[in-house]
Short mmCIF file of C-alpha atoms in Angstrom, two decimals:
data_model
loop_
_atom_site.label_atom_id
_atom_site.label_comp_id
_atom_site.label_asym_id
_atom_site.label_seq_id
_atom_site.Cartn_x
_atom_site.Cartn_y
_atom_site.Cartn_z
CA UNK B 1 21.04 158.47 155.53
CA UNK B 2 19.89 161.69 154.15
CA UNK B 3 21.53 165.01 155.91
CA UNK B 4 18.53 167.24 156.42
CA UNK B 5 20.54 170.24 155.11
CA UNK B 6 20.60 168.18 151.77
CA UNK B 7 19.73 170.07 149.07
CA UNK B 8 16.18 169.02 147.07
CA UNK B 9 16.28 168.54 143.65
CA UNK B 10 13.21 167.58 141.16
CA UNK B 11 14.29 166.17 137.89
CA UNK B 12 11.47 166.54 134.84
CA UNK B 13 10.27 165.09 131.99
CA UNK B 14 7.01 164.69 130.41
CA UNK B 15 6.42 161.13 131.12
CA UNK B 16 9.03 160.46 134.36
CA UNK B 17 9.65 156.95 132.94
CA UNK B 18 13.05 157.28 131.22
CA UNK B 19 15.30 160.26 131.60
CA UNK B 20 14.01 161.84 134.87
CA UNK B 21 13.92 158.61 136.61
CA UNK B 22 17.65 158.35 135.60
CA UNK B 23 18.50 161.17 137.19
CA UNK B 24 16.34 160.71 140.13
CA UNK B 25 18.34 157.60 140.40
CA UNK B 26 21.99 158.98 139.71
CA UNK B 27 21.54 162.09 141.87
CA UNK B 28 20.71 159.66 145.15
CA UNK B 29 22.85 157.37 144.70
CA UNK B 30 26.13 159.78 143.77
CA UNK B 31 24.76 162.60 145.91
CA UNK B 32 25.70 159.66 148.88
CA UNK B 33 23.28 162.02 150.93
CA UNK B 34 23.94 165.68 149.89
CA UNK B 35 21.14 165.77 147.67
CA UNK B 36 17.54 164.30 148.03
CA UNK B 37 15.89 163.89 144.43
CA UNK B 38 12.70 163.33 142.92
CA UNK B 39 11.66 162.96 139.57
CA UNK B 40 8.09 163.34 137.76
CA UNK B 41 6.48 164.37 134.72
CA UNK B 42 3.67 166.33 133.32
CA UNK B 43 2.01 163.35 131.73
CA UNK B 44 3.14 160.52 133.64
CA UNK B 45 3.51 157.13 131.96
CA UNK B 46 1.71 155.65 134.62
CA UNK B 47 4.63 152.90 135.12
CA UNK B 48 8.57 153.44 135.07
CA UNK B 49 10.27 151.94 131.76
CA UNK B 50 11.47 148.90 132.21
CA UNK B 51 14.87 149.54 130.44
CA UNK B 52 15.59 152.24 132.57
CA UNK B 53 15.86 149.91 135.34
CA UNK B 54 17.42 147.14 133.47
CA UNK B 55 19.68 150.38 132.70
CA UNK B 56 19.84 150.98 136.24
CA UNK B 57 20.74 147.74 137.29
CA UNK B 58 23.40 147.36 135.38
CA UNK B 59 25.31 150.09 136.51
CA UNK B 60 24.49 149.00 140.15
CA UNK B 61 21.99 152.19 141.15
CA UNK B 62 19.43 151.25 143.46
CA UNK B 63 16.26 152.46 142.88
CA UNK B 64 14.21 151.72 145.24
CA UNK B 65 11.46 154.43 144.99
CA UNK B 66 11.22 154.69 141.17
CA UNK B 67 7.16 155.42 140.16
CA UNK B 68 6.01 157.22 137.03
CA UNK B 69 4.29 160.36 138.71
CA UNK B 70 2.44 163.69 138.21
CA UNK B 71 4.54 166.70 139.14
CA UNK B 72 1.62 168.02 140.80
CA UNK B 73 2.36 165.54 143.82
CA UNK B 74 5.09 168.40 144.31
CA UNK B 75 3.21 171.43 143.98
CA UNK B 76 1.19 171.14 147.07
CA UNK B 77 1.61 171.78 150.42
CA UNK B 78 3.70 169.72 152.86
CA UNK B 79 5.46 168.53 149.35
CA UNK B 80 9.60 169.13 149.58
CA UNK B 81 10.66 172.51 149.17
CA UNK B 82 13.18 172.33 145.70
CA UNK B 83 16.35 174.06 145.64
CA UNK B 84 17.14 173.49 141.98
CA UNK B 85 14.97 171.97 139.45
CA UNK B 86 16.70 170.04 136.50
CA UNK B 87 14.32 169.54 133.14
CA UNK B 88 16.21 166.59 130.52
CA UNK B 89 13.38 166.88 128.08
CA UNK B 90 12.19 169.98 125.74
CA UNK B 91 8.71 169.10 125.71
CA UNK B 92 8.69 169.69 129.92
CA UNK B 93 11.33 172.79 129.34
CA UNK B 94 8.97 174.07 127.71
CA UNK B 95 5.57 174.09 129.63
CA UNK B 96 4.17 176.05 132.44
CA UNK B 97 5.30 174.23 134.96
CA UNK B 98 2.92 174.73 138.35
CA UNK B 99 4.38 177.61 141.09
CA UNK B 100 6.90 175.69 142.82
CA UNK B 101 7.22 176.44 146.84
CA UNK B 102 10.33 178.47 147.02
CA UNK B 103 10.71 179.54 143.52
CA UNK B 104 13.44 177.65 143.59
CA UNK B 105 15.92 178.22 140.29
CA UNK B 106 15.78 176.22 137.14
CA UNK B 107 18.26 174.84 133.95
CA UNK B 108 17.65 172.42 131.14
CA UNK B 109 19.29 169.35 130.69
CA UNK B 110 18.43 168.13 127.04
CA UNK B 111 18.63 164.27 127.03
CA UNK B 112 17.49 162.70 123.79
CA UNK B 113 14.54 160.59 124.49
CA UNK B 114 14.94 156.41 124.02
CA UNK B 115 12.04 155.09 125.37
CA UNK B 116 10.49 154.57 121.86
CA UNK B 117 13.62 153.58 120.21
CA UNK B 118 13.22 150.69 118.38
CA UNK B 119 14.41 147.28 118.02
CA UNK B 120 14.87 146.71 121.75
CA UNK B 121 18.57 146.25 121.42
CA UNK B 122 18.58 150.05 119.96
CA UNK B 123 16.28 150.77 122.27
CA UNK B 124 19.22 149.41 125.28
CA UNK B 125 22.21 151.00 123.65
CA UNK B 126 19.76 154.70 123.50
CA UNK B 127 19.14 154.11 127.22
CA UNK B 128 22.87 153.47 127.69
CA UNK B 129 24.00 156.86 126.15
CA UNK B 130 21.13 159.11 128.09
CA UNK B 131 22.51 157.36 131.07
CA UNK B 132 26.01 158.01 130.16
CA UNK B 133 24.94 161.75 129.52
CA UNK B 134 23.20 162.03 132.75
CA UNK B 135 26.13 160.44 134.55
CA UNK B 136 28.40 162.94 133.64
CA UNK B 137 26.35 165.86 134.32
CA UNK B 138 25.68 164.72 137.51
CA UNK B 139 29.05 163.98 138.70
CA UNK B 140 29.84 167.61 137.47
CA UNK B 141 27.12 168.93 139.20
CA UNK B 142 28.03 167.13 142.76
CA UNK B 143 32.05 167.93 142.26
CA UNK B 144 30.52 171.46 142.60
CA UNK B 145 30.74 173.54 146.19
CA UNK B 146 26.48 173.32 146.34
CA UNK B 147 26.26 173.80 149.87
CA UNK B 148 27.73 177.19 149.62
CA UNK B 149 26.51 178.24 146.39
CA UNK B 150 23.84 180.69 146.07
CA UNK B 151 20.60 179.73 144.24
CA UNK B 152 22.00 181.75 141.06
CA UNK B 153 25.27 180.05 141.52
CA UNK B 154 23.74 176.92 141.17
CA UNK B 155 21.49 177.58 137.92
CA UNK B 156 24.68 178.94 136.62
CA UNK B 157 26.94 176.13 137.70
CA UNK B 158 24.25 173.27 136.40
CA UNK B 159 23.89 175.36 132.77
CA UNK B 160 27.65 175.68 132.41
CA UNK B 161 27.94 171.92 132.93
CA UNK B 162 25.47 171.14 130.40
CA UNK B 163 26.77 173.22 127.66
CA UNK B 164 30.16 171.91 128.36
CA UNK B 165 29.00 168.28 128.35
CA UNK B 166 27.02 168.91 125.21
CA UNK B 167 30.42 169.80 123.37
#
């Protein structure tokens, strides 16, 4: 069960069918209830990629509310109020993203994209390393105080842990 103190978290990407639903995933499921996250995209795929689940799977990550959709579901009212939002694409780093209720702070997570990797088997072992990426960065992120960090603390804490994972 989700602690209503958790804090929100919206995960990006311009399609929210790979990488975002990833971390959607990985930030439920290892949050175990301090976190609540959502993923979407600015052009949504329309459907979630089926190797990101097989991905998923695999690892033994539930995912039971994983949909390809429009980050615009988020910028309305009555939608979650985000206290950190995590982009793990440039292409959705790097758009206007709508005015978020809150304002809540931001970082970039760079992911390389392998939805369109081809053959399939490359296409697996690219969905294998994102995960691996996202895995660590989230398990960073979560080792971190967040419930007592201040908003700035947190955009600080989630870009340190990328650049150091990125090494």
């Amino acid at each position: 069960m989700t602690d209503p103190a958790a804090l929100n978290m919206l995960i990006l990407c311009t399609g929210n069918s790979a990488r975002s639903i990833l971390g959607e995933a990985l930030f439920n499921h290892l949050g175990a209830g301090r976190v609540r996250a959502w993923s979407a995209g600015s052009q949504p795929a329309g459907r979630v990629n089926p190797v990101a689940l097989e991905t998923l799977a695999a690892h033994g990550v539930p995912v039971p509310e994983a949909r390809s959709k429009s980050w615009d579901e988020f910028a309305v009212p009555g939608a979650p109020q985000f206290d950190l939002i995590i982009t793990v694409c440039g292409s959705a780093a790097g758009e206007t993203c709508p005015v978020w209720p809150g304002h809540p702070v931001t970082a970039h997570w760079g992911i390389d994209d392998p939805a369109h990797v081809e053959p399939l088997e490359a296409r697996r072992a690219a969905f294998e390393v994102a995960y691996r990426e996202l895995e660590r960065r989230v398990r960073a992120l979560l080792a971190e105080p967040l419930e007592s960090m201040t908003p700035d603390d947190r955009r600080t804490a989630a870009r340190r842990i990328h650049a150091e994972c990125s090494q």
